[in-house]
Each structure stands twice: as structure tokens, then as C-alpha cells.
């Protein structure tokens, strides 16, 4: 995930600036695809911490409100990959299908950008 996102961003090589964010947190058990690759986003560490700090304020049935708040935090990120994610997605319809579609897209991009590039 880091390598693919690094095609669009300039991360420090020691990994101090970024972390892996679960768009729909693992605690939202109503989302069956919450563990898929398409539900992950490389995000600035401080913004990931901000998302984590607020998650205890939301109940299972408040996912759309929670996602709206998270997407507002994502907008603060200067990572190109996060801005591209925001252009392609919104909190209103980010769901299982979007996660599955995004999983295929990330896998395809990884294969073509990193695997085939080395051949």
C-alpha cells in the first residue's frame, strides 16, 4: 500500500509521516468488507490519530455521520493519493461495493505500476 501510494506522494523513507487508515473502522461490524484493501488509505499520522480520537463518539448506527467527519479530516491532507481518493469518493455512498471496487483498482494499479515495471 505504501509503495503504491508513494507513486503519488513523497513519503519519508523511515515511515514517520504516514500511517494506514481504515476508512470504515474495524469496530463498525455492520460493514462486511471493512478488512479489505479498498478500505485502507495511506494518511498523515496526525490525521489518522485525529480520526481515531473521535471514533468513540459514534455508535454503530451513525456510520454516515462518522464518515462525514472523517472525510473532513482527510481534506486537510496534502497527500496526492488522499486528494485523489476524495475526488473519486464521498462519505454518502462509501460502502461495501465501493470498497470492493477500490480493492480491485488498487490491486490492478499495484500490479501494473510495481510488478510489471520491474520486468
Short mmCIF file of C-alpha atoms in Angstrom, two decimals:
data_model
loop_
_atom_site.label_atom_id
_atom_site.label_comp_id
_atom_site.label_asym_id
_atom_site.label_seq_id
_atom_site.Cartn_x
_atom_site.Cartn_y
_atom_site.Cartn_z
CA UNK A 1 0.00 0.00 0.00
CA UNK A 2 2.83 2.34 0.93
CA UNK A 3 4.73 1.64 -2.31
CA UNK A 4 1.70 2.30 -4.49
CA UNK A 5 0.76 5.48 -2.65
CA UNK A 6 4.38 6.61 -2.88
CA UNK A 7 3.94 6.75 -6.67
CA UNK A 8 1.78 9.84 -5.98
CA UNK A 9 3.31 11.16 -2.76
CA UNK A 10 6.73 11.83 -1.31
CA UNK A 11 6.87 9.95 1.96
CA UNK A 12 9.83 9.88 4.25
CA UNK A 13 11.66 6.60 3.92
CA UNK A 14 11.55 5.99 7.65
CA UNK A 15 7.75 5.97 7.70
CA UNK A 16 7.41 8.62 10.38
CA UNK A 17 4.97 10.79 8.43
CA UNK A 18 2.27 8.33 7.39
CA UNK A 19 0.10 5.53 8.69
CA UNK A 20 -2.52 3.18 7.30
CA UNK A 21 -6.06 4.40 7.92
CA UNK A 22 -9.18 2.22 7.93
CA UNK A 23 -11.79 4.35 6.18
CA UNK A 24 -14.60 2.38 7.80
CA UNK A 25 -13.17 1.36 11.14
CA UNK A 26 -12.93 -2.27 12.18
CA UNK A 27 -15.36 -1.58 15.01
CA UNK A 28 -18.23 -0.96 12.56
CA UNK A 29 -19.23 -4.61 12.39
CA UNK A 30 -22.16 -3.90 10.05
CA UNK A 31 -19.65 -3.41 7.23
CA UNK A 32 -18.58 -6.87 5.99
CA UNK A 33 -15.75 -5.54 3.78
CA UNK A 34 -14.07 -3.46 6.48
CA UNK A 35 -10.91 -5.63 6.32
CA UNK A 36 -10.43 -5.38 2.54
CA UNK A 37 -7.58 -3.46 0.91
CA UNK A 38 -10.05 -1.00 -0.61
CA UNK A 39 -10.96 0.18 2.87
CA UNK A 40 -7.40 1.33 3.56
CA UNK A 41 -5.85 4.71 2.90
CA UNK A 42 -2.31 5.97 3.44
CA UNK A 43 -2.80 9.05 5.59
CA UNK A 44 -0.70 11.51 7.57
CA UNK A 45 -0.11 10.06 11.04
CA UNK A 46 -1.55 13.07 12.84
CA UNK A 47 -4.79 12.94 10.80
CA UNK A 48 -5.12 9.21 11.43
CA UNK A 49 -4.76 9.92 15.16
CA UNK A 50 -7.43 12.62 14.87
CA UNK A 51 -9.80 10.11 13.23
CA UNK A 52 -9.08 7.54 15.94
CA UNK A 53 -9.66 10.06 18.73
CA UNK A 54 -13.18 10.84 17.57
CA UNK A 55 -14.39 7.32 16.80
CA UNK A 56 -15.53 6.57 20.35
CA UNK A 57 -18.09 9.38 19.97
CA UNK A 58 -20.09 7.43 17.39
CA UNK A 59 -22.44 4.45 17.63
CA UNK A 60 -22.70 1.60 15.10
CA UNK A 61 -25.79 3.19 13.52
CA UNK A 62 -24.02 6.53 12.94
CA UNK A 63 -21.61 5.40 10.23
CA UNK A 64 -22.59 8.07 7.68
CA UNK A 65 -22.14 10.87 10.23
CA UNK A 66 -18.80 9.39 11.27
CA UNK A 67 -17.63 9.12 7.65
CA UNK A 68 -18.63 12.71 7.00
CA UNK A 69 -16.38 13.83 9.87
CA UNK A 70 -13.52 11.60 8.68
CA UNK A 71 -13.72 12.91 5.13
CA UNK A 72 -13.42 16.44 6.53
CA UNK A 73 -10.20 15.36 8.23
CA UNK A 74 -8.96 13.73 5.01
CA UNK A 75 -9.39 17.08 3.23
CA UNK A 76 -6.61 18.51 5.42
CA UNK A 77 -4.10 16.03 3.99
CA UNK A 78 -1.62 17.23 1.41
CA UNK A 79 -1.03 13.70 0.08
CA UNK A 80 -1.96 13.47 -3.57
CA UNK A 81 -3.30 9.93 -3.09
CA UNK A 82 -5.73 11.18 -0.42
CA UNK A 83 -6.89 14.04 -2.65
CA UNK A 84 -7.42 11.55 -5.49
CA UNK A 85 -9.44 9.35 -3.12
CA UNK A 86 -11.63 12.33 -2.19
CA UNK A 87 -12.20 13.19 -5.86
CA UNK A 88 -13.42 9.65 -6.53
CA UNK A 89 -15.41 9.07 -3.33
CA UNK A 90 -17.73 10.78 -0.91
CA UNK A 91 -18.91 9.85 2.54
CA UNK A 92 -22.55 9.49 1.43
CA UNK A 93 -22.04 6.43 -0.75
CA UNK A 94 -18.82 4.90 0.55
CA UNK A 95 -19.98 1.33 1.14
CA UNK A 96 -19.20 -2.35 0.53
CA UNK A 97 -19.38 -2.02 -3.25
CA UNK A 98 -17.03 0.98 -3.23
CA UNK A 99 -14.62 -0.95 -1.01
CA UNK A 100 -14.69 -3.95 -3.36
CA UNK A 101 -14.27 -1.78 -6.47
CA UNK A 102 -11.42 0.11 -4.83
CA UNK A 103 -9.75 -3.18 -3.83
CA UNK A 104 -9.70 -4.27 -7.48
CA UNK A 105 -8.45 -0.85 -8.60
CA UNK A 106 -5.61 -0.81 -6.05
CA UNK A 107 -4.63 -4.38 -6.95
CA UNK A 108 -4.65 -3.58 -10.66
CA UNK A 109 -2.58 -0.42 -10.14
CA UNK A 110 -0.13 -2.24 -7.88
CA UNK A 111 0.38 -5.00 -10.42
CA UNK A 112 0.81 -2.64 -13.37
CA UNK A 113 2.81 0.07 -11.61
CA UNK A 114 5.13 -2.02 -9.49
CA UNK A 115 5.21 -5.63 -10.68
CA UNK A 116 5.23 -5.12 -14.45
CA UNK A 117 7.51 -2.10 -14.13
CA UNK A 118 10.32 -4.34 -12.86
CA UNK A 119 10.08 -6.77 -15.78
#
